[in-house]
Amino acid sequence: MCFALKREGNGPMLTTLIPANTMNEFALDVRRGLQKKPQKELPSKYFYDATGSALFEVISQLPEYGLTRAEERLLSRHAKEIVDRLEGPVVVAELGSGTGRKTRFVLEALCGRQPTYYHPIEISPSALAACERELRDIHCISIVGFESEYLNGLLEVAARREEAEQLLVLFLGSTIGNFDGDASIAFLRRLRSILREGDALLLGADLLKPVETLVRAYNDALGVTGAFNRNLLLRINRELGADFDLSQFEHLAIYNAETHSVEMHLRSLKEQEVTIGMAGVTVSLRFGETIWTETSHKYSHAELVRMAKEAGFRAEAQWVDREWPFVDNLWIAQ
Ligand code: AVJ
């Protein structure tokens, strides 16, 4: 892959690696997803353009959506205990940094020890920039961000760390739940293969809870989640020269009891054709047909224990929020 290096600001060093070929990948993924049969799909990782990131910020403050606040409570209360489980000098890498608000607690807890590198890894430049702005004032932290896919970024971080340094990988917010089926365990195995024995993963996971609570969380009264979902079509129109008519798609969020996942879809309100110019495809949609845009898996404790083992980790400790069942798991690579 080809990178450009951009450097800005004084204070903590802020560098950003920019891959040259993201547009291409986006077009290919959209093309592949919309040609899938029988169920059309679009990857949820493309939700987070500037508008999508801003809408997710609003979602995280909605009364119906307790997930983000739950993890904020956990990290604000327990960050010190979490980092105290790690011995050596630590290098922090975060997959999908978001705004960095939750991460602040972990980074500040590390400040009692030694100056620490923090590497947010993001495909969304707007999210990366927001995270750098949010965290640049923490005095003991040097931020070096990577604009890349999660594991490509992690490979870079792992290659640069010193022999004596322990990696702490943050994968917060239950983003792991966006991988469907076996993809999550496959991802965790690949992540593990980049780590050394003794490295740590702090994994946030949303827990099973009553179906009504879940359905409400993804069908909020203000309609922000619907806007977040439909914004994906707007992004495809803008960046890939497509002609989605947003008035002809509605937001749908359902709970799939078999897979323990909330699924978000975009439902076509009529029989229609859509052309995605830069992806080189025209697709037809039947009346009522859906495009599957997100899976949000909900975990049991037993499932998380099994996942740790299968991926090559020892479950070291966990912290659970009771108000909105959510768990932060500290796993150690073995
Ligand atoms: C940030 C991926 C955890 O799946 O709940 C929020 C994204 N989608 N509302 C989730 C999301 C709809 C969120 N994650």
Coordinates of C-alpha atoms and ligand atoms in Angstrom, one line a residue:
M1 CA 0.0 0.0 0.0
C2 CA 1.1 3.6 -0.7
F3 CA 1.2 6.1 2.1
A4 CA 1.6 9.8 2.3
L5 CA 2.8 11.3 5.6
K6 CA 1.2 14.5 6.9
R7 CA 2.5 16.3 10.0
E8 CA 0.8 19.1 11.8
G9 CA 0.7 21.1 15.0
N10 CA 3.1 21.4 17.8
G11 CA 2.7 20.0 21.3
P12 CA 2.3 16.3 21.0
M13 CA 3.5 15.1 17.6
L14 CA 0.5 14.4 15.3
T15 CA 1.2 12.4 12.2
T16 CA -1.3 10.8 10.0
L17 CA -0.7 8.1 7.4
I18 CA -2.9 8.4 4.4
P19 CA -3.5 5.5 2.0
A20 CA -3.9 6.4 -1.6
N21 CA -6.4 3.9 -2.7
T22 CA -9.4 4.1 -0.3
M23 CA -11.9 5.3 -3.0
N24 CA -11.2 2.2 -5.1
E25 CA -11.9 -0.1 -2.2
F26 CA -15.1 1.6 -1.4
A27 CA -16.4 1.3 -5.0
L28 CA -15.4 -2.4 -5.0
D29 CA -17.1 -3.2 -1.7
V30 CA -20.3 -1.4 -2.8
R31 CA -20.3 -3.2 -6.1
R32 CA -19.7 -6.6 -4.4
G33 CA -22.3 -6.0 -1.7
L34 CA -25.1 -4.9 -4.0
Q35 CA -24.6 -7.8 -6.3
K36 CA -24.9 -10.4 -3.4
K37 CA -27.8 -12.8 -3.7
P38 CA -30.3 -13.3 -2.3
Q39 CA -29.6 -10.5 0.3
K40 CA -28.0 -7.3 -0.9
E41 CA -25.5 -5.8 1.6
L42 CA -23.4 -2.7 2.3
P43 CA -20.5 -2.8 4.8
S44 CA -21.2 -0.8 7.9
K45 CA -17.7 0.4 8.1
Y46 CA -18.6 3.0 5.5
F47 CA -21.2 4.7 7.8
Y48 CA -18.5 7.0 9.3
D49 CA -17.9 9.9 6.9
A50 CA -18.1 13.3 8.5
T51 CA -21.9 13.3 8.6
G52 CA -22.1 9.7 9.8
S53 CA -19.5 10.3 12.6
A54 CA -21.5 13.4 13.7
L55 CA -24.7 11.4 13.7
F56 CA -23.2 8.6 15.7
E57 CA -22.1 11.2 18.2
V58 CA -25.7 12.2 18.6
I59 CA -26.9 8.6 18.7
S60 CA -24.5 8.0 21.7
Q61 CA -26.4 10.7 23.6
L62 CA -29.9 9.5 22.8
P63 CA -31.9 8.2 25.8
E64 CA -32.7 4.9 24.0
Y65 CA -29.1 4.1 23.2
G66 CA -27.2 3.4 26.4
L67 CA -24.2 1.5 25.0
T68 CA -21.7 4.4 24.7
R69 CA -22.6 5.9 28.1
A70 CA -22.3 2.4 29.7
E71 CA -18.7 2.1 28.5
E72 CA -17.9 5.7 29.5
R73 CA -19.0 4.8 33.0
L74 CA -16.9 1.7 33.1
L75 CA -13.7 3.4 31.9
S76 CA -14.2 6.4 34.0
R77 CA -14.5 4.2 37.1
H78 CA -12.0 1.4 36.4
A79 CA -9.3 2.7 34.1
K80 CA -6.8 2.7 36.9
E81 CA -7.5 -0.9 37.8
I82 CA -7.4 -1.9 34.1
V83 CA -3.9 -0.4 33.5
D84 CA -2.6 -1.7 36.8
R85 CA -3.1 -5.2 35.4
L86 CA -0.3 -4.4 32.8
E87 CA 3.2 -4.5 34.0
G88 CA 5.6 -3.1 31.5
P89 CA 5.9 0.1 29.5
V90 CA 2.9 0.1 27.3
V91 CA 2.2 1.2 23.8
V92 CA -1.5 1.8 23.1
A93 CA -3.2 1.1 19.8
E94 CA -6.9 1.7 19.3
L95 CA -9.0 0.1 16.5
G96 CA -11.7 2.6 15.5
S97 CA -10.8 5.5 17.7
G98 CA -14.2 7.3 17.5
T99 CA -14.0 10.6 19.2
G100 CA -11.5 9.5 21.9
R101 CA -13.7 10.5 24.8
K102 CA -13.7 7.1 26.4
T103 CA -10.1 6.5 25.6
R104 CA -9.1 9.6 27.6
F105 CA -9.7 7.7 30.9
V106 CA -7.3 4.9 29.9
L107 CA -4.6 7.3 28.6
E108 CA -4.8 9.5 31.7
A109 CA -4.5 6.4 33.9
L110 CA -1.3 5.5 32.1
C111 CA 0.2 8.9 32.7
G112 CA 1.2 7.9 36.3
R113 CA 3.8 5.6 34.7
Q114 CA 5.7 6.9 31.7
P115 CA 5.3 8.9 28.5
T116 CA 3.2 6.8 26.3
Y117 CA 2.5 6.4 22.6
Y118 CA -1.1 6.3 21.5
H119 CA -1.9 5.1 18.0
P120 CA -5.5 5.5 16.9
I121 CA -6.2 3.4 13.8
E122 CA -9.2 4.6 11.6
I123 CA -10.3 4.5 8.0
S124 CA -12.4 7.6 8.7
P125 CA -10.2 10.8 8.4
S126 CA -12.9 12.8 10.2
A127 CA -13.1 10.5 13.2
L128 CA -9.3 10.4 13.3
A129 CA -9.0 14.2 13.3
A130 CA -11.7 14.5 16.0
C131 CA -9.9 12.0 18.2
E132 CA -6.6 13.8 17.8
R133 CA -8.3 17.1 18.7
E134 CA -10.0 15.6 21.7
L135 CA -6.8 14.0 23.2
R136 CA -3.9 16.2 22.2
D137 CA -3.9 18.0 25.6
I138 CA -3.0 14.9 27.6
H139 CA 0.5 15.8 28.6
C140 CA 2.2 12.4 28.8
I141 CA 0.8 11.1 25.5
S142 CA 2.2 11.3 22.0
I143 CA -0.4 10.6 19.4
V144 CA 0.6 9.0 16.1
G145 CA -2.5 8.1 14.1
F146 CA -2.9 5.7 11.2
E147 CA -5.5 6.2 8.5
S148 CA -5.9 2.6 7.5
E149 CA -7.8 -0.6 8.0
Y150 CA -7.6 -2.0 11.5
L151 CA -5.1 -4.8 11.1
N152 CA -2.9 -3.0 8.6
G153 CA -2.5 -0.2 11.1
L154 CA -1.9 -2.7 13.9
L155 CA 0.8 -4.4 11.9
E156 CA 2.6 -1.0 11.5
V157 CA 2.3 -0.3 15.3
A158 CA 3.6 -3.8 16.2
A159 CA 6.5 -3.5 13.8
R160 CA 7.6 -0.2 15.4
R161 CA 7.4 -1.0 19.1
E162 CA 10.5 -1.7 21.2
E163 CA 11.4 -5.1 22.5
A164 CA 10.5 -4.2 26.1
E165 CA 7.1 -2.6 25.3
Q166 CA 3.8 -4.3 25.8
L167 CA 1.0 -3.6 23.4
L168 CA -2.4 -2.7 24.7
V169 CA -5.0 -2.9 21.9
L170 CA -8.3 -1.1 22.6
F171 CA -11.2 -2.3 20.6
L172 CA -14.1 -0.5 22.4
G173 CA -17.8 0.3 21.8
S174 CA -18.8 -3.3 20.8
T175 CA -17.5 -2.7 17.3
I176 CA -16.6 -6.4 17.3
G177 CA -20.4 -6.9 17.1
N178 CA -20.4 -5.5 13.6
F179 CA -18.6 -8.6 12.3
D180 CA -21.3 -11.2 11.5
G181 CA -21.1 -14.9 12.3
D182 CA -17.7 -16.4 12.1
A183 CA -16.1 -13.2 10.9
S184 CA -15.6 -12.0 14.5
I185 CA -13.6 -15.0 15.6
A186 CA -11.6 -15.0 12.4
F187 CA -10.8 -11.3 13.0
L188 CA -9.7 -11.9 16.6
R189 CA -7.5 -14.7 15.5
R190 CA -5.8 -12.5 12.9
L191 CA -5.5 -9.8 15.5
R192 CA -3.9 -12.2 17.9
S193 CA -1.4 -13.3 15.3
I194 CA 0.0 -9.8 15.1
L195 CA 0.5 -9.7 18.9
R196 CA 3.2 -11.2 21.1
E197 CA 2.5 -13.4 24.1
G198 CA 1.7 -11.1 27.0
D199 CA 0.2 -8.3 24.9
A200 CA -3.3 -7.2 26.0
L201 CA -6.6 -6.6 24.3
L202 CA -9.3 -4.5 26.0
L203 CA -12.5 -5.5 24.2
G204 CA -15.8 -3.7 24.7
A205 CA -18.9 -5.9 24.1
D206 CA -22.6 -5.1 24.4
L207 CA -24.4 -7.8 26.3
L208 CA -27.8 -9.5 25.7
K209 CA -30.7 -7.6 27.1
P210 CA -34.5 -7.5 26.6
V211 CA -35.5 -7.4 23.0
E212 CA -37.7 -4.2 23.5
T213 CA -34.7 -2.4 24.9
L214 CA -32.6 -3.4 21.9
V215 CA -35.2 -2.6 19.3
R216 CA -35.8 0.8 20.9
A217 CA -32.1 1.6 20.9
Y218 CA -32.0 1.2 17.1
N219 CA -35.4 2.8 16.4
D220 CA -35.0 6.0 18.4
A221 CA -37.9 8.5 18.6
L222 CA -35.9 11.3 16.9
G223 CA -35.1 9.2 13.9
V224 CA -31.3 9.8 14.2
T225 CA -30.5 6.1 13.7
G226 CA -32.6 6.2 10.6
A227 CA -30.7 9.2 9.4
F228 CA -27.4 7.5 10.2
N229 CA -28.4 4.5 8.2
R230 CA -29.7 6.4 5.2
N231 CA -26.7 8.7 5.2
L232 CA -24.8 5.7 3.7
L233 CA -26.8 6.1 0.5
L234 CA -26.1 9.9 0.5
R235 CA -22.4 9.1 0.8
I236 CA -22.5 6.6 -2.1
N237 CA -24.3 9.2 -4.2
R238 CA -21.7 11.8 -3.4
E239 CA -18.5 9.8 -3.5
L240 CA -19.4 7.2 -6.1
G241 CA -21.7 9.2 -8.4
A242 CA -24.8 7.1 -7.6
D243 CA -28.4 8.1 -7.9
F244 CA -30.1 6.7 -4.8
D245 CA -33.4 8.5 -4.2
L246 CA -33.4 8.8 -0.4
S247 CA -37.1 9.4 -0.2
Q248 CA -37.6 5.8 -1.6
F249 CA -35.7 4.0 1.2
E250 CA -36.7 3.6 4.8
H251 CA -34.8 2.6 7.9
L252 CA -35.5 -0.8 9.4
A253 CA -34.0 -2.3 12.6
I254 CA -35.0 -5.7 13.8
Y255 CA -33.7 -8.2 16.4
N256 CA -32.7 -11.6 15.0
A257 CA -33.2 -14.0 17.9
E258 CA -31.3 -16.8 16.1
T259 CA -28.0 -14.8 15.7
H260 CA -28.5 -12.6 18.8
S261 CA -28.0 -9.6 16.6
V262 CA -29.8 -6.3 15.9
E263 CA -29.8 -6.0 12.1
M264 CA -30.2 -2.7 10.3
H265 CA -31.5 -2.6 6.7
L266 CA -32.6 -0.1 4.2
R267 CA -35.9 -1.0 2.7
S268 CA -36.9 -0.1 -0.9
L269 CA -40.3 1.6 -0.9
K270 CA -40.9 0.8 -4.6
E271 CA -39.6 -1.3 -7.4
Q272 CA -36.6 0.7 -8.7
E273 CA -33.2 0.8 -10.4
V274 CA -30.2 2.5 -9.0
T275 CA -26.9 3.2 -10.9
I276 CA -23.6 3.5 -9.0
G277 CA -21.5 5.2 -11.6
M278 CA -18.0 4.7 -10.2
A279 CA -18.8 1.2 -9.1
G280 CA -19.9 0.4 -12.7
V281 CA -23.2 -1.2 -11.7
T282 CA -26.9 -0.8 -12.0
V283 CA -29.0 -2.7 -9.6
S284 CA -32.7 -3.4 -9.4
L285 CA -34.6 -3.5 -6.1
R286 CA -38.1 -5.1 -5.7
F287 CA -40.8 -3.3 -3.6
G288 CA -40.0 -4.1 0.0
E289 CA -36.5 -5.6 -0.7
T290 CA -33.8 -4.7 1.8
I291 CA -30.2 -3.8 1.7
W292 CA -28.5 -5.2 4.9
T293 CA -26.3 -2.4 6.3
E294 CA -25.3 -3.5 9.8
T295 CA -25.1 -6.4 12.3
S296 CA -24.8 -5.5 15.9
H297 CA -24.3 -8.7 17.8
K298 CA -25.2 -9.0 21.5
Y299 CA -23.0 -11.2 23.7
S300 CA -23.4 -13.6 26.6
H301 CA -20.6 -14.0 29.2
A302 CA -20.2 -17.6 28.1
E303 CA -19.8 -16.7 24.5
L304 CA -17.1 -14.2 25.3
V305 CA -15.2 -16.8 27.4
R306 CA -15.3 -19.2 24.4
M307 CA -14.2 -16.5 22.0
A308 CA -11.2 -15.5 24.1
K309 CA -10.0 -19.1 24.2
E310 CA -10.7 -19.8 20.5
A311 CA -8.7 -16.7 19.5
G312 CA -5.7 -17.5 21.7
F313 CA -6.3 -15.2 24.7
R314 CA -6.6 -15.7 28.4
A315 CA -9.5 -13.8 29.9
E316 CA -7.7 -11.8 32.6
A317 CA -10.5 -9.6 34.0
Q318 CA -13.8 -8.0 33.1
W319 CA -15.8 -5.0 34.2
V320 CA -19.6 -4.9 33.8
D321 CA -22.1 -2.0 33.8
R322 CA -25.4 -3.0 35.4
E323 CA -27.4 0.0 34.3
W324 CA -27.0 -1.0 30.6
P325 CA -25.5 -4.5 30.4
F326 CA -22.1 -4.0 28.8
V327 CA -18.7 -5.5 29.5
D328 CA -15.1 -4.4 29.0
N329 CA -12.9 -7.5 28.8
L330 CA -9.2 -7.5 29.4
W331 CA -7.7 -10.4 27.5
I332 CA -4.0 -11.4 27.5
A333 CA -2.4 -13.0 24.4
Q334 CA -1.1 -16.5 25.2
Ligands
AVJ1 C1 -20.6 1.8 17.2 C2 -20.9 -0.2 16.0 C3 -21.2 -0.2 18.3 O1 -23.6 -1.3 16.5 O2 -24.5 -0.2 18.2 C4 -25.4 2.6 16.6 C5 -23.3 1.6 15.7 N1 -25.5 1.6 14.7 N2 -26.7 2.7 16.1 C6 -23.7 -0.3 17.2 C7 -24.7 1.9 15.7 C8 -26.8 2.0 15.0 C9 -22.9 0.9 17.0 N3 -21.4 0.5 17.1

